[in-house]
Structure formats: structure tokens, C-alpha cells
Short mmCIF file of C-alpha atoms and ligand atoms in Angstrom, two decimals:
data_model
loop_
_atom_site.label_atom_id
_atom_site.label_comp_id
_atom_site.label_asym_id
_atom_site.label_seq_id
_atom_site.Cartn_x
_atom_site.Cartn_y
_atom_site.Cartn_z
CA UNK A 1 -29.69 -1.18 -56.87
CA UNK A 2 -26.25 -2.29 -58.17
CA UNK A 3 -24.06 0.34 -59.94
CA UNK A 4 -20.49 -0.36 -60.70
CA UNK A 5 -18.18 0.94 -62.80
CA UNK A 6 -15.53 -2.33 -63.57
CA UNK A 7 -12.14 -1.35 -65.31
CA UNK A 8 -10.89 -4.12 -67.46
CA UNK A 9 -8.91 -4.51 -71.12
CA UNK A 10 -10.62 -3.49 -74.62
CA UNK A 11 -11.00 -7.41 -76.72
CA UNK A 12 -11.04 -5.42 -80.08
CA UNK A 13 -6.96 -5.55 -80.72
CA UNK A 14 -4.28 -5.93 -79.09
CA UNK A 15 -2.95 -2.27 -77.96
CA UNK A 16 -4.78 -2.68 -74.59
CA UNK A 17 -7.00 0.20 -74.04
CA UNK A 18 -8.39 0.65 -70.52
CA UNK A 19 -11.91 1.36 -69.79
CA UNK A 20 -14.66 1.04 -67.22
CA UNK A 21 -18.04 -0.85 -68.15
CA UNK A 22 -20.84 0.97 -66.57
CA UNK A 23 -22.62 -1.83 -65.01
CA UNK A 24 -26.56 -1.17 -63.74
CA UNK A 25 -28.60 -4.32 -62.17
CA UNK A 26 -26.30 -6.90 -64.20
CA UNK A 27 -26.51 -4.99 -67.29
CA UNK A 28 -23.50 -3.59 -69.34
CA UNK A 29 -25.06 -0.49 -70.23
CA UNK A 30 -21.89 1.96 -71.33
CA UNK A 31 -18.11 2.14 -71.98
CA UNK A 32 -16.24 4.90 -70.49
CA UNK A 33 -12.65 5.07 -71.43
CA UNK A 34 -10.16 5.29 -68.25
CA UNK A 35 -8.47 8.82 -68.42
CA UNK A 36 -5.44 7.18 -65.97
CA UNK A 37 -4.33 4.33 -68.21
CA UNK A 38 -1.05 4.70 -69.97
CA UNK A 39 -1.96 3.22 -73.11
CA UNK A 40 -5.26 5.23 -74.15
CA UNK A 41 -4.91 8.03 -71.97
CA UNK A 42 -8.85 8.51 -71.82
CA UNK A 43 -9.11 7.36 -75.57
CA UNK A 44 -10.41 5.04 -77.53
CA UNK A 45 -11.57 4.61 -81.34
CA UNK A 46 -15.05 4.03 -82.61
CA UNK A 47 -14.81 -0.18 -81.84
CA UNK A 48 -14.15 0.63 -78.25
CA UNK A 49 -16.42 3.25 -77.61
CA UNK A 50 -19.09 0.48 -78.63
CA UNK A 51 -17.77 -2.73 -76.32
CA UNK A 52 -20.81 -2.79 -74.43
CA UNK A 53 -23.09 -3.79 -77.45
CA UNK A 54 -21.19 -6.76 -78.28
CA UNK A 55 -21.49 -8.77 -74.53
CA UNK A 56 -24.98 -8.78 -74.81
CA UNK A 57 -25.48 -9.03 -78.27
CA UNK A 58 -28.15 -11.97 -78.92
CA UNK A 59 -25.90 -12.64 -81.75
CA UNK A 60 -22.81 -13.70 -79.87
CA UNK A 61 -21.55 -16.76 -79.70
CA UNK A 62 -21.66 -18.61 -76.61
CA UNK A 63 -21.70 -22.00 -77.15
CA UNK A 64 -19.16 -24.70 -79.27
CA UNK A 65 -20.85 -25.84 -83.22
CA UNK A 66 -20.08 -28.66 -84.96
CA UNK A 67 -21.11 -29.00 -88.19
CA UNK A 68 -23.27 -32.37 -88.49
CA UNK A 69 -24.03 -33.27 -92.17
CA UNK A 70 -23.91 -29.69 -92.74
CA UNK A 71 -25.36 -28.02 -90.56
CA UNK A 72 -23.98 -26.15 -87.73
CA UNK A 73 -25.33 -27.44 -84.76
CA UNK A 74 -24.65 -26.55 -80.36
CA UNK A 75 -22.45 -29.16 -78.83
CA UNK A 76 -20.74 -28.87 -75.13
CA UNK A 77 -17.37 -28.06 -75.06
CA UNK A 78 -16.58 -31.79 -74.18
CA UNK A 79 -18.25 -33.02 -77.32
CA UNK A 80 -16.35 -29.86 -78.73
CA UNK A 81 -13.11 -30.56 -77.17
CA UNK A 82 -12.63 -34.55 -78.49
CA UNK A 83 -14.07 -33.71 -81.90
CA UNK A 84 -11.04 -31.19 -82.47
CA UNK A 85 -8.51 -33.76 -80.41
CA UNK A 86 -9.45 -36.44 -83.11
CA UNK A 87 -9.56 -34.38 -85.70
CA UNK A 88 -6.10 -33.05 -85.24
CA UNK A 89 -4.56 -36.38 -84.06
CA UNK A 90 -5.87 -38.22 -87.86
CA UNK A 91 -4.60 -35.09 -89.67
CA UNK A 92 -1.04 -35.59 -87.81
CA UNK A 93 -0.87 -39.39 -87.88
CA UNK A 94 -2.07 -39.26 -91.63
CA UNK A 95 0.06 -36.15 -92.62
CA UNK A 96 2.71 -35.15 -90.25
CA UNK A 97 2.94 -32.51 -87.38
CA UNK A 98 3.84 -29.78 -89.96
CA UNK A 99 0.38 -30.24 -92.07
CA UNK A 100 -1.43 -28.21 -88.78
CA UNK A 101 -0.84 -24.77 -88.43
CA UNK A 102 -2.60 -22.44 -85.97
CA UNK A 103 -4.02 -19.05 -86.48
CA UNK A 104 -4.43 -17.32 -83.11
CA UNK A 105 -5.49 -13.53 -82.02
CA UNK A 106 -4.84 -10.29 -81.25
CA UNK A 107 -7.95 -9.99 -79.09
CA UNK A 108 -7.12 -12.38 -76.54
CA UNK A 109 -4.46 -11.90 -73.95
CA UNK A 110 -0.86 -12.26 -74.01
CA UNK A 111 -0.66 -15.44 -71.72
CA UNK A 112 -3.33 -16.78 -73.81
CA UNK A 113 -1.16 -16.57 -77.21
CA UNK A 114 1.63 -18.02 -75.20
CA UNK A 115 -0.68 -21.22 -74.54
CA UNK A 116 -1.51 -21.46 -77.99
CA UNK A 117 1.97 -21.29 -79.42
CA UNK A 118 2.51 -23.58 -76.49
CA UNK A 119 0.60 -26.09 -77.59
CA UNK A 120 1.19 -25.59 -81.20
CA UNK A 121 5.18 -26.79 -80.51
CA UNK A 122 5.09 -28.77 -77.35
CA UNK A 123 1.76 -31.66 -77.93
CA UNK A 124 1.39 -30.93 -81.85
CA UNK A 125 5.31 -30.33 -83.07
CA UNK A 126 4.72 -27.56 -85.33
CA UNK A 127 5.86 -23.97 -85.85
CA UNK A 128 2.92 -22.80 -87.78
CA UNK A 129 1.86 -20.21 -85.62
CA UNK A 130 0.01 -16.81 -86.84
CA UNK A 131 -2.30 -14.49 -85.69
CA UNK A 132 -5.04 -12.17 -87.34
CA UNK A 133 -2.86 -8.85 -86.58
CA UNK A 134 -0.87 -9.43 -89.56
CA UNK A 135 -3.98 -9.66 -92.06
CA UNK B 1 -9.59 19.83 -49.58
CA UNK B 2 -10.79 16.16 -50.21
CA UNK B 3 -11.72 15.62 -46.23
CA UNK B 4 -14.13 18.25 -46.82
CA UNK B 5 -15.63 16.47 -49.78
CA UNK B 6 -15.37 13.21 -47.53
CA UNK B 7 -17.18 15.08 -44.70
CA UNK B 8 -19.74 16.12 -46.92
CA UNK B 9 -20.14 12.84 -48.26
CA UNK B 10 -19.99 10.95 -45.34
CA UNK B 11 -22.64 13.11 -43.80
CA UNK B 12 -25.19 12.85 -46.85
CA UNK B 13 -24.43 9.06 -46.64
CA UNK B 14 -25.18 8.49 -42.99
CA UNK B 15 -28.01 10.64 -42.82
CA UNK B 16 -29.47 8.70 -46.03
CA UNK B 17 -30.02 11.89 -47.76
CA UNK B 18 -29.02 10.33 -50.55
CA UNK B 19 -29.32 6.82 -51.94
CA UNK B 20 -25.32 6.91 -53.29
CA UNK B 21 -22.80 9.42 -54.08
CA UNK B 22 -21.47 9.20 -57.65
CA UNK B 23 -17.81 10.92 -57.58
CA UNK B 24 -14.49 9.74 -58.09
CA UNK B 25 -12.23 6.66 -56.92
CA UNK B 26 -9.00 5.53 -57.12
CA UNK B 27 -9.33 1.93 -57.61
CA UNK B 28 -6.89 -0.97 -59.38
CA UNK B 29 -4.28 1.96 -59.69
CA UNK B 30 -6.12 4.34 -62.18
CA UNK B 31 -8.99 6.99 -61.29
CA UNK B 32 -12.77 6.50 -62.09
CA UNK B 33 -16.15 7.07 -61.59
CA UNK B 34 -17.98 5.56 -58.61
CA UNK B 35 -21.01 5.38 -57.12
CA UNK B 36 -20.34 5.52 -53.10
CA UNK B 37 -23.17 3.92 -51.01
CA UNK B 38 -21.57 3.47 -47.75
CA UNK B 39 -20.73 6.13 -45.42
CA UNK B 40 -18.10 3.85 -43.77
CA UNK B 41 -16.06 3.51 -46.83
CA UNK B 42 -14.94 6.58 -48.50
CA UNK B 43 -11.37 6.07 -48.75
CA UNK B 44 -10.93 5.74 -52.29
CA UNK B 45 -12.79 9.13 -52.95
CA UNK B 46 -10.68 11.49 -54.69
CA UNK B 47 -12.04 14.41 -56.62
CA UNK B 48 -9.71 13.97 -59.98
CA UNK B 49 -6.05 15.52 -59.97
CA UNK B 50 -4.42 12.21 -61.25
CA UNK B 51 -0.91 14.08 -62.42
CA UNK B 52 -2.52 17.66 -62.98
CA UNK B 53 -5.05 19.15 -61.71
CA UNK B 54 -8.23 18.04 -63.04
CA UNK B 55 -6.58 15.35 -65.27
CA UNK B 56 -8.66 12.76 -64.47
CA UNK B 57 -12.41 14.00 -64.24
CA UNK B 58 -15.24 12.18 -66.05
CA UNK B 59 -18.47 12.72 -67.36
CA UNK B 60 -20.24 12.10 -64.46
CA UNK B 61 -23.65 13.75 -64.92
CA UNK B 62 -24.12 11.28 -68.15
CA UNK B 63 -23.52 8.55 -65.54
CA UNK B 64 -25.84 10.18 -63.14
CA UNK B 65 -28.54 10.24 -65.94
CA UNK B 66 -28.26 6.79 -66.55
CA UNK B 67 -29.04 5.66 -63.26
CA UNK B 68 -32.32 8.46 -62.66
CA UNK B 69 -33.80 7.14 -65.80
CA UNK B 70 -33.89 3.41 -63.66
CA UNK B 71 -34.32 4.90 -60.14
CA UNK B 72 -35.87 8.49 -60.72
CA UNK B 73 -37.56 8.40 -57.07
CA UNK B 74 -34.27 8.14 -55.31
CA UNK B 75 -32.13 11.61 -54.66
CA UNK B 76 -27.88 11.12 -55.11
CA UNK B 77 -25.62 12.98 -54.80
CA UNK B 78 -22.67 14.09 -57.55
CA UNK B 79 -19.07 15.70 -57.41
CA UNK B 80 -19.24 19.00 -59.10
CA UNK B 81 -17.08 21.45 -60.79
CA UNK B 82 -18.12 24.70 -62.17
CA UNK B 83 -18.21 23.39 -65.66
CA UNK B 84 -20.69 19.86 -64.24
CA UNK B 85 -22.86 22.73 -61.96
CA UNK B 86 -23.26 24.66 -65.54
CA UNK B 87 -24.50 21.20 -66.76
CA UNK B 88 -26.53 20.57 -64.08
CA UNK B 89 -28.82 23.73 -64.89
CA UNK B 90 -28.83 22.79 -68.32
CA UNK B 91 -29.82 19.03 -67.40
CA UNK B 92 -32.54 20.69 -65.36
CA UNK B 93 -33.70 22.76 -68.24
CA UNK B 94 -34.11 20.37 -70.17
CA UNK B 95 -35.75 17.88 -68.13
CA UNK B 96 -32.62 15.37 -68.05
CA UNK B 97 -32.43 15.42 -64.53
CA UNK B 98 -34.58 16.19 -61.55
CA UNK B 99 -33.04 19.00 -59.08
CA UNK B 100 -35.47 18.03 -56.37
CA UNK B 101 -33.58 14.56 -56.82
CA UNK B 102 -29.65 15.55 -56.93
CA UNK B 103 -27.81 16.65 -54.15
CA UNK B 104 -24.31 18.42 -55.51
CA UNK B 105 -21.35 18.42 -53.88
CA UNK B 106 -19.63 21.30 -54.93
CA UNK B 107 -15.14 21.94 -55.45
CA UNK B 108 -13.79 24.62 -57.29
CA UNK B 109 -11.23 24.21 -59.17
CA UNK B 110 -7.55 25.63 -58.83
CA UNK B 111 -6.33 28.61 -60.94
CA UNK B 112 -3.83 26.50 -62.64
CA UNK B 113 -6.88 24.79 -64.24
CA UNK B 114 -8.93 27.55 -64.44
CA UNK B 115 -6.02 28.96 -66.76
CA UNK B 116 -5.52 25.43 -68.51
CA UNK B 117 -9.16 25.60 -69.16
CA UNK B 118 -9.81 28.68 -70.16
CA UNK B 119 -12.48 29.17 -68.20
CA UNK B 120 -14.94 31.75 -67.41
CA UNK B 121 -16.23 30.65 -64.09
CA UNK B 122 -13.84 27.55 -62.36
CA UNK B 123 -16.26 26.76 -59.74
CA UNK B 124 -19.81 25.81 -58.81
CA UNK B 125 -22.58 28.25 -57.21
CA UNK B 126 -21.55 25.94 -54.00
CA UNK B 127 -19.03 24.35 -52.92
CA UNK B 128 -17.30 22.79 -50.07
CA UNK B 129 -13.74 22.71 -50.58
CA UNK B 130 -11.65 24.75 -52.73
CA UNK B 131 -10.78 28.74 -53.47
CA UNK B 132 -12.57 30.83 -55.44
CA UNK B 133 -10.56 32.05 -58.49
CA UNK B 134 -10.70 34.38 -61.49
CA UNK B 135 -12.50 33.11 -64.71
CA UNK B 136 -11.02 34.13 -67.93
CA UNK B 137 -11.72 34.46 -71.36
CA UNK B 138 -10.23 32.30 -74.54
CA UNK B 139 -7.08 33.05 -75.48
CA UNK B 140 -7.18 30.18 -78.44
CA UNK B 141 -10.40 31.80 -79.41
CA UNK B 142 -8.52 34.92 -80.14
CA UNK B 143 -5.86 33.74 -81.53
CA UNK B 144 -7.58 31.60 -84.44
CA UNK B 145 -9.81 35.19 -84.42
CA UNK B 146 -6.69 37.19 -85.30
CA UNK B 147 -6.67 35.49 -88.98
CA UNK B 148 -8.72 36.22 -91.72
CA UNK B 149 -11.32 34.52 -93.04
CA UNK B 150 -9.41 32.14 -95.32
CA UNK B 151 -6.81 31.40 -92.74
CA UNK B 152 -9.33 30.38 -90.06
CA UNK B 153 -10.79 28.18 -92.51
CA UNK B 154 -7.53 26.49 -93.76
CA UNK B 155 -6.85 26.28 -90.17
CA UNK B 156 -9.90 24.36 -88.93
CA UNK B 157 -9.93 21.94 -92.15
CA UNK B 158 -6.24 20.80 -91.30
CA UNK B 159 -7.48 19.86 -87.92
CA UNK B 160 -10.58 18.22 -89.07
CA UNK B 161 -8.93 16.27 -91.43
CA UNK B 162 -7.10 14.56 -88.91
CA UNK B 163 -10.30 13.37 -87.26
CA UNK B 164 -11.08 8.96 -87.11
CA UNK B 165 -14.56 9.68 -86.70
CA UNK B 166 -14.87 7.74 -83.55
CA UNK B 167 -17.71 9.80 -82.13
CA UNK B 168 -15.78 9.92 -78.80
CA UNK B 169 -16.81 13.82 -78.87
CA UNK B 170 -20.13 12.42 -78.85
CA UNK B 171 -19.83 9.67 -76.44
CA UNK B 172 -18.28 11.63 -73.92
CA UNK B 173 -20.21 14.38 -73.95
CA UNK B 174 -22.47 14.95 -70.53
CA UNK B 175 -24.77 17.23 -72.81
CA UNK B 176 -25.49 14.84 -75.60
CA UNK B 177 -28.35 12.94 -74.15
CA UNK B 178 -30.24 12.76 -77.83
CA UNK B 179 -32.36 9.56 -78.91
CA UNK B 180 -31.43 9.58 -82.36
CA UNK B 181 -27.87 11.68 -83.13
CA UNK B 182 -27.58 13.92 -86.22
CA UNK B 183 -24.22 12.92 -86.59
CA UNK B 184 -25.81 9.37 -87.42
CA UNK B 185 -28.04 11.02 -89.91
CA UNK B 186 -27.37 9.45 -93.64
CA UNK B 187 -28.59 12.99 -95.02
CA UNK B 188 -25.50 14.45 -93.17
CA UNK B 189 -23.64 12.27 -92.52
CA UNK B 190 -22.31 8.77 -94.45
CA UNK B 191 -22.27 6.44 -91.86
CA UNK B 192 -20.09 3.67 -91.68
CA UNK B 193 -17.53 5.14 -93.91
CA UNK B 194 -14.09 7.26 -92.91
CA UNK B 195 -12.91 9.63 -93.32
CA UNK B 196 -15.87 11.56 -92.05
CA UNK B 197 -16.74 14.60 -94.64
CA UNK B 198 -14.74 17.60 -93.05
CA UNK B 199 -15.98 20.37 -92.24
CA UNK B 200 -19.63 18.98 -92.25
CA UNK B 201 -19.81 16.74 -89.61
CA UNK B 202 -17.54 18.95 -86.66
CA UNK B 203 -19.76 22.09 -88.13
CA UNK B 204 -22.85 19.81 -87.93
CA UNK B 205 -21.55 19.03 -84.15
CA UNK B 206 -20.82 22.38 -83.28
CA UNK B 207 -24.17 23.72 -84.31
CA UNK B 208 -25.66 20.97 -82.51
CA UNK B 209 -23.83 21.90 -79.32
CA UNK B 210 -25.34 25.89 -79.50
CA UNK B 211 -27.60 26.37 -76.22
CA UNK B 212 -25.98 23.02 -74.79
CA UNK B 213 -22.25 23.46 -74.66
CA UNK B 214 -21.50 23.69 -70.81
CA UNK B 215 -17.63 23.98 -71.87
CA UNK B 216 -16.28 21.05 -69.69
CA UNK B 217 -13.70 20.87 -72.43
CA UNK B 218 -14.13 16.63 -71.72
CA UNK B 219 -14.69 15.87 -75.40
CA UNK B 220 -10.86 18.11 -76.45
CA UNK B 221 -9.53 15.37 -74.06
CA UNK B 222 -11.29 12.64 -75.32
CA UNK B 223 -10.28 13.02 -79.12
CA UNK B 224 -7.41 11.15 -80.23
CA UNK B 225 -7.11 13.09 -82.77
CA UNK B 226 -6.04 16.17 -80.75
CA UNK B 227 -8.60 18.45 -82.53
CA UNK B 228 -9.05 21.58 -80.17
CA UNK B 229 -13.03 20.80 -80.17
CA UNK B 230 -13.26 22.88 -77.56
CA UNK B 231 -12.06 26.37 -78.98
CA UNK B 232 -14.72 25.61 -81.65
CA UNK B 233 -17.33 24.98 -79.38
CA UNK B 234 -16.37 28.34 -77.32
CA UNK B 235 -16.20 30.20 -80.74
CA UNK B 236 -19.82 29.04 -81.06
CA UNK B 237 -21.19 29.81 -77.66
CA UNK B 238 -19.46 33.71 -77.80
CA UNK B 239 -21.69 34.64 -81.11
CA UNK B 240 -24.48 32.81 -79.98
CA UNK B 241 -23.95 34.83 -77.02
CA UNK B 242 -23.49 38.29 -78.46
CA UNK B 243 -26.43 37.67 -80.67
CA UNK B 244 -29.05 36.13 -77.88
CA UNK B 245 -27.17 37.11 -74.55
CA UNK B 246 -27.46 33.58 -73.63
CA UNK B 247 -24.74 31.19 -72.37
CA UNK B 248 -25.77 27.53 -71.34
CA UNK B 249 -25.69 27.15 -67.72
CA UNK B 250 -25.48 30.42 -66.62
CA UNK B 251 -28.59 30.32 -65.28
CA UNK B 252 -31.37 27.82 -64.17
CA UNK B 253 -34.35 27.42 -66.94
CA UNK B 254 -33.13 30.30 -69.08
CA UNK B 255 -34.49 29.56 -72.38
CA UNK B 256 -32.06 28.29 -75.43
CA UNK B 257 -31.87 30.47 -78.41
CA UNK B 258 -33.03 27.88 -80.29
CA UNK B 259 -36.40 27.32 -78.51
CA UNK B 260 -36.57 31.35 -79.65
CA UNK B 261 -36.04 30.66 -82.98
CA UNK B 262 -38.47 27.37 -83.35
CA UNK B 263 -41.00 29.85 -82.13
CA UNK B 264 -43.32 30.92 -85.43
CA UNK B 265 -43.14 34.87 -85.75
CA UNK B 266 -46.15 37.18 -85.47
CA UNK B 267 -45.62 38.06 -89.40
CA UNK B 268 -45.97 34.60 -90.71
S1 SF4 C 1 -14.07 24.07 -67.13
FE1 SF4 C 1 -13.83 25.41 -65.34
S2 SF4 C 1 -14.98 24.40 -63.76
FE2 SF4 C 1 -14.61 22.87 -65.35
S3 SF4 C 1 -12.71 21.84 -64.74
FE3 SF4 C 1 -12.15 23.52 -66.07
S4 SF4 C 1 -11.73 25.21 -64.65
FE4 SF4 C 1 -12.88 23.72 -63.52
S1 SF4 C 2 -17.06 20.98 -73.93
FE1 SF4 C 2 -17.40 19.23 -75.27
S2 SF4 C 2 -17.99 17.53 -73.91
FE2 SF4 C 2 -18.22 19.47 -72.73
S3 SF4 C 2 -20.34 20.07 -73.05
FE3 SF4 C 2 -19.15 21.12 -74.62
S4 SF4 C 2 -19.28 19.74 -76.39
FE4 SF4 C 2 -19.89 18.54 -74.61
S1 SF4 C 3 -13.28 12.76 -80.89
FE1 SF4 C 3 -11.94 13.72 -82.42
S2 SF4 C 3 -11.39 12.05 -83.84
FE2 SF4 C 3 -13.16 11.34 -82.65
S3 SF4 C 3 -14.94 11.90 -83.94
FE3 SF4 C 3 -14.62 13.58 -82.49
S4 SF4 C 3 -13.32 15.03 -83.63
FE4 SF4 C 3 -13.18 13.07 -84.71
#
């Protein structure tokens, strides 16, 4: 038997509510919201209460798509990582750094956004950076 | 008072009395629930007075239940208060949990809480560390009781209607072990829409919560809404109790009011 409770950061937005997943043989099997934690104080609303479906949703996606003639279709996140490169380097050469913008999230982490924006100004040249918190 | 608990512990641990201990850790600098399986390493065991007393306990007989209903032929133990041994006898009554299979390891609680809490009886039938100190009744009860009728009722919808319907009253709850939830009920309830109707789904909650409602007061914390769930839920559980003489917990396999009431009477 393997029963742990692991305290990590709710994916849902970006406040940065704290709670344990109640992990049971492997499986994610219940949120419990961490009553220590400055930000939720033992809180959390009805999307982080539920943060255990989602990881083991059969929905979720785990794997890169490219659409081929189409149709979505798995590739590996080499495949994935030179069809975007290309992609990105014919839109600049044809239409200039500032035709790219990048929308990033509120569910990753902060160091994360930093990379993006990173990128976004340092190997692209642009300052079209947003994120889905202002929508 | 927590080297006691740690004796205890240590000494169901090493004699494998039980398979783990489910209590309370500090761990990554916060305090959570935690299922101790080696005698040799209880120093993270705490038993839940993060700035206050009793400021950081958790629902741990809902955790307990979700491991029994995987491992039901192994006995743990589980870190009590009065309000979690109520539970326990409920959990037993209603076949939740196995009492031949939990070993608890009782603390009662300060006076402090016992005041904070409003509580009637601050510590388990056993316990190991800790004083014994005078229950009390509800002062919030009494004072929403002073109003009249229309008051109460003005002052219970302005507190409902500040509710996000985030079922954490629900979630949290070491008593709400239900398959299917009323509260998810589209004849009650419209699901998937907010605001939530007010008063019908905290009335539909606190009827729910009649013969069940150990008072552990974990689901007033929980709400971030700040909706004093619990003075409801004691409101509820003193008429159910001056009509039945029953309070959950009290005592072991007392019957629920309710189970009275299903019962079809002799006159048809
Ligand atoms: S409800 Fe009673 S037993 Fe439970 S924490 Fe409060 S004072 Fe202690
Ligand atoms: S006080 Fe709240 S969380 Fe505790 S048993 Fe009653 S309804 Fe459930
Ligand atoms: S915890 Fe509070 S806000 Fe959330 S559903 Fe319950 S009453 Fe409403």
C-alpha cells in the first residue's frame, strides 16, 4: 500500500491555491485544500475542489497533433517541435517579426511565462505577448 | 502533549497494531494529513495548532474511509478530537467504517477552542494527551434565535446569497460519504449554473446533514464565502434534538431520527 498526501499548486488560474492530492496505489483519488497556505487559507472554488478528475481524465491531452490534410493526427514532440520552428521562421522571413504574437497562460507558472515572453523578444523580436487572464 | 501522541503512535507502529497511522504532518512548511507507517519516523507528527489552536485540522476520517474501502482487512489508526470520535460512532453506525478495524488516538482539545467552537463536548471518550474541559452551548445559535421570524430569515438569505456554490461544504465534509449527492439533484438543484438558488440548496444541505452533523465546524472553515454553516447546522441538530432526543455521535449505533421516520406506522 502507497498513501500519500502530495502538496503542490492549483493549474486552474493563476492565484496559486495550495492543496494536497490524495494519492492511493498511483491513483489521484481526491483534492484536499491546504488549511496552512497563505493564499487559500483552506479554500478553494468549485474548479479546484475537482483537480483530481482532470489528471486522469481519458480525455486529456498528452501527446503533440498536427493537423495532416485535416485531420488532427499524434506526432512526437520532435516532429512537433520543427513543424512549429518552420512554421514560425516562413511566417517571420515572409512577414516580419511583428506578424507573430504569442498568447500564453495563467495556468502555468510564473518562470514559465517568463520563458515565453523570453522567447517571444529575444529569438522571435516581437512584443506581442498576452495571456488568457485578460479574456 | 504531542510526545504523548508520538508515544502512542510509535507504540501502535512498532507493535504492528496497525498497518499506518493517518494524523497530521508538518511537511514543505504547511500542515497536512499523513499517513505514518514507520515507527522510526514520527517527527513531523503534529496534531494541528498551526497559529491557533486547532487551525489546521482536516477531515481525516473521509481520508481514512478512502483507504478501508481499498484495504478493509487492515486496522489503522487515526488522530481524534471530540468532534472526529463523534464521527467515528456515526461512521460506525452507518457502516462507513469498521471499529474492529480503527484504532483512535485520542487529544482533547484546549478550552480556547472549545470556546472558539462552541462546543458541547471538546474531547474524545479517550484520549492520550490533553485536559479535559467544559463543553458549552451556542452562543450564535442564540443570538440569530433572539430575532423574530422575519429577521432570522432576512438574516440567513444575506448570507446565502453570498455563497459561489463551490460545494466545498460538501467536499469537506467527513459525514458526506453519499453515492449520488442531492445537492447534484436537477429537481433541486440547477446544476452547472450560479448563483445557486438561496435558500434551497443550504436548506436542502442542512436537512441533509439532520442525524449526520458531528459539528466539526470543518465545512464554516472551508467556505470562502464566510457563511456561518455551522450555526445552521447546530440550529438543526438542537430541534432535531428536542423533538427525537437524538444527537449524532453521542452514542455508538443509536438510531437516526430519520430511520424512525422511514419506518411505515401501525395506522397505515
Ligand atoms: S468541535 Fe469540539 S472536539 Fe472538535 S475541534 Fe472543536 S472543540 Fe475540539
Ligand atoms: S460541521 Fe459541517 S463538515 Fe462537520 S459534520 Fe457538520 S456539516 Fe459536516
Ligand atoms: S462552502 Fe460556502 S460558498 Fe461553497 S457551496 Fe458551501 S456555502 Fe456556498
Amino acid at each position: 500500500m502507497d498513501y500519500r498526501t502530495v502538496l503542490t499548486t492549483c493549474t486552474y488560474c493563476g492565484c496559486g491555491c495550495n492543496f494536497y492530492l490524495e494519492v492511493l496505489d498511483g491513483q489521484v483519488i481526491d483534492t484536499i485544500p491546504c488549511k496552512t497556505h497563505p493564499v487559500n487559507e483552506g479554500k478553494l472554488c468549485i474548479k479546484g475542489w475537482n483537480v483530481h478528475e482532470f489528471i486522469q481524465s481519458p480525455k486529456r491531452l498528452k501527446r503533440p497533433l498536427i493537423r495532416r490534410d485535416g485531420v488532427l493526427t499524434e506526432a512526437t514532440w520532435d516532429e512537433a517541435l520543427d513543424y512549429t520552428v518552420s512554421g514560425l521562421k516562413a511566417i517571420k522571413d515572409a512577414h516580419g517579426s511583428d506578424s507573430i504574437a504569442f498568447l500564453t497562460s495563467a495556468k502555468v507558472t510564473n518562470e514559465e511565462n517568463y520563458l515565453l515572453q523570453k522567447f517571444a523578444r529575444a529569438a522571435v523580436g516581437t512584443n506581442s505577448v498576452d495571456h488568457c487572464a485578460r479574456l | 502533549m504531542i510526545e504523548k501522541v508520538r508515544e502512542r503512535v510509535r507504540d501502535l507502529l512498532s507493535s504492528g497494531e496497525v498497518k499506518g497511522f493517518l494524523g497530521l504532518s508538518n511537511k514543505y512548511g504547511n500542515t497536512g494529513p499523513h499517513l505514518f507507517c514507520d515507527a522510526e519516523d514520527l517527527d513531523g507528527l503534529v496534531i494541528g495548532d498551526w497559529k491557533g489552536p486547532g487551525d489546521a485540522r482536516y477531515t481525516l476520517n473521509k481520508q481514512l474511509i478512502h483507504i478501508v474501502r481499498k484495504y478493509p482487512d487492515d486496522v489503522f489508526g487515526v488522530l481524534v478530537r471530540g468532534c472526529d470520535d463523534r464521527g467515528l460512532k456515526v461512521l460506525y453506525t452507518w457502516n462507513q467504517l469498521n471499529p474492529e478495524k480503527v484504532i483512535p488516538v485520542g487529544i482533547a482539545c484546549s478550552q480556547d477552542l472549545a470556546d472558539a467552537c462552541e462546543c458541547r463536548k471538546p474531547y474524545p471518550d479517550d484520549f492520550v494527551a490533553g485536559e479535559k474541559v467544559e463543553g458549552r452551548a451556542s452562543d450564535s445559535v442564540a443570538r440569530l434565535d433572539a430575532l423574530d421570524v422575519a429577521g432570522r430569515f432576512e438574516a440567513w438569505l444575506k448570507e446565502f446569497s453570498k455563497c459561489i456554490k463551490c460545494y466545498g461544504c460538501r467536499d469537506v465534509c467527513p459525514m458526506c460519504f453519499c453515492k449520488e449527492c442531492t445537492l447534484e439533484d436537477d429537481r433541486l438543484v440547477n446544476n452547472g449554473v450560479i448563483p445557486p438558488e438561496i435558500p434551497v440548496f443550504h436548506l436542502t444541505r442542512a436537512v441533509h446533514m439532520v442525524g449526520r452533523c458531528i459539528d466539526c465546524g470543518l465545512c464554516n472553515e472551508v467556505c470562502p464565502a464566510d457563511i456561518p454553516l455551522r450555526t445552521l447546522y447546530k440550529k438543526v441538530a438542537d430541534i432535531v434534538d428536542e423533538e427525537f432526543q437524538y444527537r449524532p455521535g453521542q452514542e455508538l449505533y443509536a438510531k437516526s431520527p430519520l430511520n424512525i421516520l422511514m419506518q411505515p406506522s401501525s395506522t397505515g
